[in-house]
Short mmCIF file of C-alpha atoms and ligand atoms in Angstrom, two decimals:
data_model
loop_
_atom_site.label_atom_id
_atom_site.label_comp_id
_atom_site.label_asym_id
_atom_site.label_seq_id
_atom_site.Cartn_x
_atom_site.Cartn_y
_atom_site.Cartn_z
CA UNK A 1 104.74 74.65 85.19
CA UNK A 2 104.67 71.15 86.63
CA UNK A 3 101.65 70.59 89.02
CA UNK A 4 101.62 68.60 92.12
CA UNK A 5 101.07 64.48 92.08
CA UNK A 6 97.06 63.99 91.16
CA UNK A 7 96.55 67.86 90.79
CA UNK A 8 95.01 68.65 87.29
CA UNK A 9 94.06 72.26 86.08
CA UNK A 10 90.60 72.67 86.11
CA UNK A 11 90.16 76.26 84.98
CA UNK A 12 92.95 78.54 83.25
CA UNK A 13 92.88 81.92 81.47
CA UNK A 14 95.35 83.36 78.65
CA UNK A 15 98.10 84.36 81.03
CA UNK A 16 97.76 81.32 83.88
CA UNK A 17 97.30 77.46 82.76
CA UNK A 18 96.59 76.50 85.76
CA UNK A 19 94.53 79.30 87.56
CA UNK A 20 92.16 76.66 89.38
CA UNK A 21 94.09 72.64 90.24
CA UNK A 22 91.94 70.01 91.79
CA UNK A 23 92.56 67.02 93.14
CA UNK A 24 89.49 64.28 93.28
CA UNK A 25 87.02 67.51 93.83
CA UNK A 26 88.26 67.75 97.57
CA UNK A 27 91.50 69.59 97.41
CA UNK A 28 91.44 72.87 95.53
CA UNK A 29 93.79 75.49 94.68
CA UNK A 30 93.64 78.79 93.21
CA UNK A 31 96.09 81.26 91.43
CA UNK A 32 94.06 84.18 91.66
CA UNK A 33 92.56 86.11 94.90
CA UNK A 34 89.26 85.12 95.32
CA UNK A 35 89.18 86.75 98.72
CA UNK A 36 89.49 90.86 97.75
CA UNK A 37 86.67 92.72 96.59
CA UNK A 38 87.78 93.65 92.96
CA UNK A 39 87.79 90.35 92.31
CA UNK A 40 84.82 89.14 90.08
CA UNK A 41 82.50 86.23 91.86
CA UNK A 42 85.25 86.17 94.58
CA UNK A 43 82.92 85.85 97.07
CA UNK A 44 80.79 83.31 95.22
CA UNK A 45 83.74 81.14 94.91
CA UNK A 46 84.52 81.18 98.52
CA UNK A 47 81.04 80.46 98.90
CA UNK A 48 80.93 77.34 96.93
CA UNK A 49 84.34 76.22 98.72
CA UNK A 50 82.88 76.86 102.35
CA UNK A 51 79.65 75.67 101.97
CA UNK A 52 79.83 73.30 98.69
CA UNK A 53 82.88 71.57 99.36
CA UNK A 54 83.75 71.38 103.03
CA UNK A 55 80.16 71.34 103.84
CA UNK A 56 80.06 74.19 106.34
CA UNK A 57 76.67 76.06 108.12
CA UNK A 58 76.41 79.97 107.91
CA UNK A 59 76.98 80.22 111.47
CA UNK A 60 78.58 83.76 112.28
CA UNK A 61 75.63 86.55 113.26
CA UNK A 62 76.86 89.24 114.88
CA UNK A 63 74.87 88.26 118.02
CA UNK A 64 76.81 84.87 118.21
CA UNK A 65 79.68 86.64 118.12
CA UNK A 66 79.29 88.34 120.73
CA UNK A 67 78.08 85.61 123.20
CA UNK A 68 80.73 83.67 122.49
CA UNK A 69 83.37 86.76 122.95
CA UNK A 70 81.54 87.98 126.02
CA UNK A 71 82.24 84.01 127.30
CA UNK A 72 85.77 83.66 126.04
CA UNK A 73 86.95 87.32 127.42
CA UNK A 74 85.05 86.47 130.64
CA UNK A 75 87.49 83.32 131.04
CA UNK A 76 90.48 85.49 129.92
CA UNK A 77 90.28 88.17 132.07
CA UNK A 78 88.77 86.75 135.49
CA UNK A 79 89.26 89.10 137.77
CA UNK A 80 92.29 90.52 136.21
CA UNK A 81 92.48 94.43 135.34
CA UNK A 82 91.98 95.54 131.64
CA UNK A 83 93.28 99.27 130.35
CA UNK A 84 92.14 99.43 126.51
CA UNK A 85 93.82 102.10 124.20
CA UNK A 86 90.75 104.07 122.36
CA UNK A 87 91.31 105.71 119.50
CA UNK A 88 87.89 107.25 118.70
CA UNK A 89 87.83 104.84 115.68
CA UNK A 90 85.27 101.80 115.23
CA UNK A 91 87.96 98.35 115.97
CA UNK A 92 88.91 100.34 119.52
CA UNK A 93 85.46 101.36 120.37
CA UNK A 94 83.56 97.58 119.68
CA UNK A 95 86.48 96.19 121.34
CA UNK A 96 86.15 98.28 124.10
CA UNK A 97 82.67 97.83 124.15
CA UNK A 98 82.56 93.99 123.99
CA UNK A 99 85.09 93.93 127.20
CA UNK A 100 83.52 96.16 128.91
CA UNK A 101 80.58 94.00 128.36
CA UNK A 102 82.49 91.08 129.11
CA UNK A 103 83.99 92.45 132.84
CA UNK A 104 82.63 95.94 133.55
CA UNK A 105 84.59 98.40 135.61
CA UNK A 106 87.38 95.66 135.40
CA UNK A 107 87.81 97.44 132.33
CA UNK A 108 89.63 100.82 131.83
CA UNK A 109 90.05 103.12 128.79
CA UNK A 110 92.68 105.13 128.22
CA UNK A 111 92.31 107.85 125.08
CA UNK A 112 95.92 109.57 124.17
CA UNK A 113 95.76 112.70 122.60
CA UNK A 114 98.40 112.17 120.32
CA UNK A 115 98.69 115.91 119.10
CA UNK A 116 98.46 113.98 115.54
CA UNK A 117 94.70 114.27 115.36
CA UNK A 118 92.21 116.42 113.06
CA UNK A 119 90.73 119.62 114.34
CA UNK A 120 88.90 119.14 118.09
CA UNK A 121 88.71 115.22 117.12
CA UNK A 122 90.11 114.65 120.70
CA UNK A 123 87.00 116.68 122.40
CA UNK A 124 84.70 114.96 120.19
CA UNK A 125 85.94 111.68 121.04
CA UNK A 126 86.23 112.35 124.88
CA UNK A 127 82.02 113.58 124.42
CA UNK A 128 80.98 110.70 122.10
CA UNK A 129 82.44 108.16 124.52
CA UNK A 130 81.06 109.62 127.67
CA UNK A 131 77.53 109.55 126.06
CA UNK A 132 77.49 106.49 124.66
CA UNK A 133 80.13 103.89 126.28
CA UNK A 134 79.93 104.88 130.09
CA UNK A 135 82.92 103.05 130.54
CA UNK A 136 85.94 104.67 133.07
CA UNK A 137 87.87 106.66 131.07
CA UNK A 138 90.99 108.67 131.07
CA UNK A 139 91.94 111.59 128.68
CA UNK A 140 95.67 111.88 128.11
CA UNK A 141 97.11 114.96 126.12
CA UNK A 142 100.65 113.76 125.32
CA UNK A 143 100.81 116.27 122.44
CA UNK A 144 104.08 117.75 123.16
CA UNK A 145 105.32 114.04 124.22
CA UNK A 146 104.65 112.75 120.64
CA UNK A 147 105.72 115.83 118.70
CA UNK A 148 109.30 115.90 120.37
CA UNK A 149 109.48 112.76 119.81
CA UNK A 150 108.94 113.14 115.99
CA UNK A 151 111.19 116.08 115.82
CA UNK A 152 113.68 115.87 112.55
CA UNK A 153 111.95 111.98 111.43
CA UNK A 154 111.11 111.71 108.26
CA UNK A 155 111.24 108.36 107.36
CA UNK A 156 107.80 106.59 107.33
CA UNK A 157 108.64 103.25 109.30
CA UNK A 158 110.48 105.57 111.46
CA UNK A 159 107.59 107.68 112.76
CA UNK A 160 105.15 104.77 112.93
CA UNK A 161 107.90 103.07 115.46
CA UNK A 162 108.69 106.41 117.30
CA UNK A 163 104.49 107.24 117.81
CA UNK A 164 103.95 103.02 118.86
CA UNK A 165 106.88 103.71 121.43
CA UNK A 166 105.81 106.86 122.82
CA UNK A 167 101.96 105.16 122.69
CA UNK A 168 103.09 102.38 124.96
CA UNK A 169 104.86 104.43 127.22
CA UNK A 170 101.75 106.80 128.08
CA UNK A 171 100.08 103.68 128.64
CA UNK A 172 102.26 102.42 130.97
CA UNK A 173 102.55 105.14 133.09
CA UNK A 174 98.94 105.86 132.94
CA UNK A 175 98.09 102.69 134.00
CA UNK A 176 100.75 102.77 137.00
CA UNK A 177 97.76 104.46 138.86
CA UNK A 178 95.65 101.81 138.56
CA UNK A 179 97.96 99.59 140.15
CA UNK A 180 98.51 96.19 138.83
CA UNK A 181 96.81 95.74 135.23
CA UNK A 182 97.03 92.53 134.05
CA UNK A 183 95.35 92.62 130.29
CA UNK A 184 96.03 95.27 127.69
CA UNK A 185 92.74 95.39 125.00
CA UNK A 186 93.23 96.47 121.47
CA UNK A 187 91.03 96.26 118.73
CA UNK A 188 93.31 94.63 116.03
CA UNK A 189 91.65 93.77 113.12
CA UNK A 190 92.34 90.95 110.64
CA UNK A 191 93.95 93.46 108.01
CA UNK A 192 96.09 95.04 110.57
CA UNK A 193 98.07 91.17 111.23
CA UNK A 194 97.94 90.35 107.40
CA UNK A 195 99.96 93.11 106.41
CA UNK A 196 102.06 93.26 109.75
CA UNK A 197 103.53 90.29 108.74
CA UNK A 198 103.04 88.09 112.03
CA UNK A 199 103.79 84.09 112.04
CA UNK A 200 100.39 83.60 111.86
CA UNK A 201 99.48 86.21 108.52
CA UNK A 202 102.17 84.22 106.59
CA UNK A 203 102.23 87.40 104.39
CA UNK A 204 105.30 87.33 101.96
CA UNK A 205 106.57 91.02 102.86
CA UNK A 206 106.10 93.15 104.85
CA UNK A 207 104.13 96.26 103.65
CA UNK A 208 103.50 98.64 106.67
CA UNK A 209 104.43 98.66 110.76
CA UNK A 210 100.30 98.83 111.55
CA UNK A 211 101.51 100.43 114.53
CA UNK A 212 99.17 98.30 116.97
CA UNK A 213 100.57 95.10 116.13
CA UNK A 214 104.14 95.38 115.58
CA UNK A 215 105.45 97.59 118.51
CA UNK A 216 104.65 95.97 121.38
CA UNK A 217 107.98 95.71 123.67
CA UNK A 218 108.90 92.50 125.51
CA UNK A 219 108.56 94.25 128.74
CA UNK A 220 104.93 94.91 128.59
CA UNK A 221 103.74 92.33 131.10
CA UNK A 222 100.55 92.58 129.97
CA UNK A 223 98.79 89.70 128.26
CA UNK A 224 96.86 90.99 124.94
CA UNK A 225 93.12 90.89 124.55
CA UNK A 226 92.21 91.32 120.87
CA UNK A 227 88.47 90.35 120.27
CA UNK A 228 88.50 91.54 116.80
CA UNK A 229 91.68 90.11 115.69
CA UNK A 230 89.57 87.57 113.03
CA UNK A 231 87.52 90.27 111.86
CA UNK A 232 87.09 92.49 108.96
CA UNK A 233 86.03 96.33 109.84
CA UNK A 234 82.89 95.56 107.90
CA UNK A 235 82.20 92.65 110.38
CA UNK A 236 83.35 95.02 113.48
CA UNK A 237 80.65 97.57 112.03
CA UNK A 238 77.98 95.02 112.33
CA UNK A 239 78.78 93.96 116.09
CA UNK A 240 78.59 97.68 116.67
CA UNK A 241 75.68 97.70 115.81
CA UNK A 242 74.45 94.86 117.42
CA UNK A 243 75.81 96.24 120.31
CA UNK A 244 73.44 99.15 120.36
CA UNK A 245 76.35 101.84 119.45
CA UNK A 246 75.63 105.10 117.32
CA UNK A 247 76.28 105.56 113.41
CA UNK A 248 78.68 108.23 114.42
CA UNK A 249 80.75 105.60 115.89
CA UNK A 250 79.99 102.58 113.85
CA UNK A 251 80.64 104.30 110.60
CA UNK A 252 83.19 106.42 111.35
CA UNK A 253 85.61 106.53 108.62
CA UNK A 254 89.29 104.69 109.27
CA UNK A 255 91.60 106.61 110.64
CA UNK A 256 95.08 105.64 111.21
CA UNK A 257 96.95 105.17 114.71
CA UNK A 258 99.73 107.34 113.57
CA UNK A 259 96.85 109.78 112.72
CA UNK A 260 98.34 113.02 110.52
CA UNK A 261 102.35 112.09 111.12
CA UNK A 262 101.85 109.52 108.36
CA UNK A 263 99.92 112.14 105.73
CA UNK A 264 102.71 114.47 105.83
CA UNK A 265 105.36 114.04 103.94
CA UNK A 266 108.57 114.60 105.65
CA UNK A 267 108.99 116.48 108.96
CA UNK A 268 105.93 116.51 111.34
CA UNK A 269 105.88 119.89 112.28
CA UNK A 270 103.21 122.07 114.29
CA UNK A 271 102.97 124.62 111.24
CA UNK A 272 102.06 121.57 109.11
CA UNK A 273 99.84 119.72 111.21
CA UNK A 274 97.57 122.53 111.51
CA UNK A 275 97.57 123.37 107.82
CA UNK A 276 96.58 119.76 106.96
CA UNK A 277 93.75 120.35 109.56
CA UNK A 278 92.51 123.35 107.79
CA UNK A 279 92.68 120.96 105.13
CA UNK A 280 90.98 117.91 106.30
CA UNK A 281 88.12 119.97 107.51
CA UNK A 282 87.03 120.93 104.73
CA UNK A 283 87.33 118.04 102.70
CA UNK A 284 85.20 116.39 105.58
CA UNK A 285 82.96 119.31 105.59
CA UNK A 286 82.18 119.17 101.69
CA UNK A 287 82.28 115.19 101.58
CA UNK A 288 79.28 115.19 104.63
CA UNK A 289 77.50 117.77 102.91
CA UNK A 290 77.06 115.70 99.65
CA UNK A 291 76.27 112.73 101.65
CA UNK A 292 79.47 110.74 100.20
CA UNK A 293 80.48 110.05 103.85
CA UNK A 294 79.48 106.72 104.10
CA UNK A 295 79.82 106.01 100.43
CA UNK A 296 83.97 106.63 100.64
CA UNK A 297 85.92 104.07 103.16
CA UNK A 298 87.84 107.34 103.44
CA UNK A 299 88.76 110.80 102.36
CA UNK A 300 91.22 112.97 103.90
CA UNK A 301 94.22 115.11 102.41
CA UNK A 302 97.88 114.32 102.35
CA UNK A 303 100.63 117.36 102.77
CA UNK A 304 102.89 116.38 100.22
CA UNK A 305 106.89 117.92 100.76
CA UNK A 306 106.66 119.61 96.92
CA UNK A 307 105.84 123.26 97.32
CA UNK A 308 105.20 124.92 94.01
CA UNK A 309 105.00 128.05 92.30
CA UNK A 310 101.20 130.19 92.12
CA UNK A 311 99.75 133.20 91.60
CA UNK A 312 96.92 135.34 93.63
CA UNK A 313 96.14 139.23 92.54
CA UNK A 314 99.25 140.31 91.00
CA UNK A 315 101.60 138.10 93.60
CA UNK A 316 103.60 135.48 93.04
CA UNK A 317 103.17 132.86 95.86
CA UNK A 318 104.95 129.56 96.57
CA UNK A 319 103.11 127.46 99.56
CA UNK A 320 102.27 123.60 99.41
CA UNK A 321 100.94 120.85 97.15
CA UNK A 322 97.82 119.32 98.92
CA UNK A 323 96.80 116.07 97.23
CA UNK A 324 93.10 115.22 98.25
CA UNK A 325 92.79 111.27 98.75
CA UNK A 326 89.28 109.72 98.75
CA UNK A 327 88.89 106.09 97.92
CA UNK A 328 86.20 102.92 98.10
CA UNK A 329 87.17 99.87 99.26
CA UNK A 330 85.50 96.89 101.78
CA UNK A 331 88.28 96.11 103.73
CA UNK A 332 91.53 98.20 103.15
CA UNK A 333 93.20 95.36 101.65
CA UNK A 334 92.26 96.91 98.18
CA UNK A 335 90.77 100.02 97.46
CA UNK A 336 89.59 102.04 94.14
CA UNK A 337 90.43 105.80 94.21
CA UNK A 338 86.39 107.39 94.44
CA UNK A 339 85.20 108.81 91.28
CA UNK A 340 83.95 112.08 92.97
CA UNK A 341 81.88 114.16 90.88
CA UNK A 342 83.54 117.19 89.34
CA UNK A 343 81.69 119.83 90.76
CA UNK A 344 82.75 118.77 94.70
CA UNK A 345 86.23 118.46 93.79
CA UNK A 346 86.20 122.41 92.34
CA UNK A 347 84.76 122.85 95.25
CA UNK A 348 87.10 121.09 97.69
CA UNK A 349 90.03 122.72 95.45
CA UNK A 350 88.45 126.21 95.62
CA UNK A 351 87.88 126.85 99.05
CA UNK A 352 91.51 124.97 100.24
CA UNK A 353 93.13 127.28 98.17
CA UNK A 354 90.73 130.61 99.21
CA UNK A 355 90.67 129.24 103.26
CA UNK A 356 94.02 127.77 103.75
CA UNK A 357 97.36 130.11 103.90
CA UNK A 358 100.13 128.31 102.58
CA UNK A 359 98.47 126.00 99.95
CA UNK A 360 97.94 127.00 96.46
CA UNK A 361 97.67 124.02 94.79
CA UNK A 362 95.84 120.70 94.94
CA UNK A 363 95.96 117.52 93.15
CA UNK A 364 93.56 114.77 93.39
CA UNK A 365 95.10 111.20 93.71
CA UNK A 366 93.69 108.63 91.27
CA UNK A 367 95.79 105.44 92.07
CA UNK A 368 94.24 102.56 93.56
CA UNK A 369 95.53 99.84 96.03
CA UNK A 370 97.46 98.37 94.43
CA UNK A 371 99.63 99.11 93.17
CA UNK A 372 99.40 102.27 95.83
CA UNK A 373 98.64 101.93 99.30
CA UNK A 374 95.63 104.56 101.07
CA UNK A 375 98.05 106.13 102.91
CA UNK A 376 100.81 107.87 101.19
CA UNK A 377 103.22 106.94 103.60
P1 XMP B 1 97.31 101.48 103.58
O1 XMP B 1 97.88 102.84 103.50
O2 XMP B 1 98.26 100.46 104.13
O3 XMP B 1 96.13 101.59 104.64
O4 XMP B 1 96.67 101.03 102.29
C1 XMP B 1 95.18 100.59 104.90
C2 XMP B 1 94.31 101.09 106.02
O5 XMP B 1 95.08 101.15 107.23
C3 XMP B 1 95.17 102.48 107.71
N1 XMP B 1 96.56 102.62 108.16
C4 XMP B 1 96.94 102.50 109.45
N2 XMP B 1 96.23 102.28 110.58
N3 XMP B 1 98.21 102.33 111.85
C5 XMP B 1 96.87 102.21 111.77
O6 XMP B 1 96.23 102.03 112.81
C6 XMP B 1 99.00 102.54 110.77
O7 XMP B 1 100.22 102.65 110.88
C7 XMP B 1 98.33 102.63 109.51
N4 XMP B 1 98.76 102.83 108.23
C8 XMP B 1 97.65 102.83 107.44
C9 XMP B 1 94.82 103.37 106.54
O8 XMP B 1 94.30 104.61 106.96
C10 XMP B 1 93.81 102.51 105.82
O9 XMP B 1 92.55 102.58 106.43
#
C-alpha cells in the first residue's frame, strides 16, 4: 500500500499497516471506525482529535441547542406556515416540539394513521400528544389508502417507496385546508441521511430508502425544515428532555416510518398485520414487565414468509415462523442482538404460541448489525 506524500503510519495492527497515517501531527487518518459504538476507545479517539488536535471547546448542551434552533427556525419560517408529519416516535415529536417553540400556531401537525401501526398505537399517540404537546393537530386514518396501495408488493424498496408516496400525498391534501403552507418539518436524523445516501452523507451504497429522506417528489413546493438533521437519537433524547417532554415520549423505542409493512415478509396483508400485532404486544408486554424497555434500542417481532410444520393435542398444525428481534445499540448505525435472559424468552415463546392463532413457532434472531441490518427488510 503506498501512502500519500509526507503521510507515515503511525499505528498498525496484524491485518492493516497503516491503520492510523499522520502527517506533521496535524493531518490524521484512520482505517478503522472510530465513530460506532463497538468500537474500542472510539470515542476517546475522537476526543483527542476534537479537542487535542484541532483545539475545539465542548460547546453543544442541549439548552444551546435549542436557542440557537429556536433562532435559526425563527428566521426560516417567518411568518410562513409549517405542517410537520408526527409519527408518535421521539425525532418527529422534538422536532415538532422545537418548531412549535420556534413559531407557535404557525405550526401544524399532521399524524397519518398508516394502518401499519401496532395495536391502538394510533389512539395512544393522538392522547400522548394532546397532553403533552398542545400543538394543532390533525388525525388522519388513511388505513385503507396505504393498504391498497401495498396490495400484491413484496419487494422491500418497493413498499418503503409505495408507503413515502402515499405519505406525501395525505399530506398534501391535508394540508390543502390550511391553505398555503410554505415549510414541511420532519425530524430527520443524522443516521437516516448517512444511510440514504444523499450528496452530503457521501455513503458508498446505498443500504435502505429511510423513507423520510429519499421520497420527497419535486413537486412538493414546500421548503424542508429538519432541526435534527445533525443529530444522533441519543442527542434528540436529551433535547427532549430539555424541553420538558415525558419519558414515554423521550424514550420511546424506534420505530420505523414504514411501521409493520417492513417486518413482514412478503405481502402486507390485513390477516398478517394483525397477527404480528398479537405478536408485538406481547413481546412489549413481557419486555416492560422485566424492565428491559429502556435497556433494548428495540424489540419487536418480524413475520417471516416460512410457515412450518407443529403439533398441539393430537393435531398437526402448520401456521407461521415468528422470529423475535431485540437488539442494543446507541445509534442504529450498529447494533448487538440483546442477550435476553432465558427465562423471558420461554416466556415470550410460550405465550405467542398459546395466545396467537396461526403461529407455532418462534425463533430468536442473534445477528448483529452488521453484517445484518435491525430490520429484516
Ligand atoms: P436498519 O434495519 O437499517 O434500521 O438497521 C436502523 C434503524 O432505522 C429504522 N428503520 C427505518 N426507519 N424508515 C424509518 O423511518 C425506514 O424505512 C426504516 N428502516 C429501518 C429501524 O427500525 C432502526 O431503528
Amino acid at each position: 500500500m503506498k501512502l500519500p506524500p509526507e503521510f507515515n503510519a503511525i499505528a498498525s495492527t496484524e491485518n492493516s499497516p497503516t491503520s492510523v497515517i499522520a502527517k506533521e501531527d496535524k493531518f490524521i487518518g484512520v482505517q478503522f471506525h472510530p465513530e460506532v459504538a463497538h468500537t474500542e476507545y472510539g470515542k476517546t479517539i475522537i476526543d483527542n482529535f476534537i479537542h487535542g488536535i484541532c483545539g475545539c471547546g465542548s460547546l453543544w448542551t442541549p439548552a444551546n441547542f435549542i436557542e440557537d434552533t429556536i433562532k435559526r427556525l425563527k428566521n426560516q419560517i417567518g411568518s410562513g406556515k409549517v405542517i410537520c408529519g408526527l409519527s408518535g416516535g421521539v425525532d418527529s415529536t422534538v422536532a415538532a416540539a422545537l418548531v412549535h417553540r420556534a413559531v407557535g400556531d404557525q405550526l401544524t401537525c399532521i399524524f397519518v394513521d398508516n394502518g401499519l401501526m401496532r395495536l391502538e398505537e394510533p389512539e395512544r399517540i393522538k392522547d400522548t400528544c394532546t397532553k403533552y404537546l398542545k400543538i394543532n393537530l390533525k388525525y388522519v386514518d388513511a388505513a385503507d389508502q396505504f393498504l391498497s396501495a401495498l396490495e400484491n408488493i413484496v419487494d422491500p424498496e418497493e413498499k418503503r417507496k409505495i408507503i413515502g408516496k402515499e405519505f406525501i400525498d395525505v399530506f398534501e391534501k391535508t394540508s390543502l385546508d390550511l391553505g398555503q403552507v410554505d415549510f414541511l418539518a420532519q425530524g430527520t436524523v443524522y443516521p437516516d441521511v448517512i444511510e440514504s445516501q444523499t450528496e452530503e452523507s457521501g455513503a458508498s451504497a446505498k443500504i435502505k430508502t429511510h423513507h423520510n429522506v429519499g421520497g420527497l417528489p419535486e413537486k412538493m413546493k414546500m421548503q424542508l425544515v429538519e432541526p435534527l438533521r445533525y443529530l444522533f437519537k441519543d442527542e434528540v433524547r436529551e433535547v427532549g428532555l430539555a424541553l420538558g417532554l415525558p419519558d414515554v415520549m423521550v424514550f420511546r423505542q424506534p420505530f420505523p416510518g414504514p411501521g409493520l409493512a417492513i417486518r413482514i415478509i412478503g405481502e402486507v396483508t390485513r390477516e398478517k398485520l394483525d397477527i404480528l400485532r398479537q405478536v408485538e404486544w406481547i413481546i412489549m408486554d413481557e419486555v416492560k414487565d422485566n424492565n428491559l424497555y429502556r435497556e433494548l434500542w428495540q424489540s419487536f417481532a418480524v413475520l417471516t414468509g416460512t410457515k412450518s410444520v407443529g403439533v398441539v393435542g393430537d393435531h398437526r398444525t402448520y401456521g407461521y415462523v415468528v422470529a423475535v428481534r431485540a437488539v442494543t445499540s446507541n445509534e442504529a448505525m450498529t447494533a448487538d442482538w440483546a442477550r435476553i435472559p432465558y427465562d423471558i424468552l420461554a416466556n415470550i415463546s410460550n405465550r405467542i404460541a398459546n395466545e396467537v392463532d396461526g403461529v407455532n413457532r418462534i425463533v430468536y434472531d442473534i445477528t448483529s448489525k452488521p453484517p445484518g441490518t435491525i430490520e429484516w427488510e
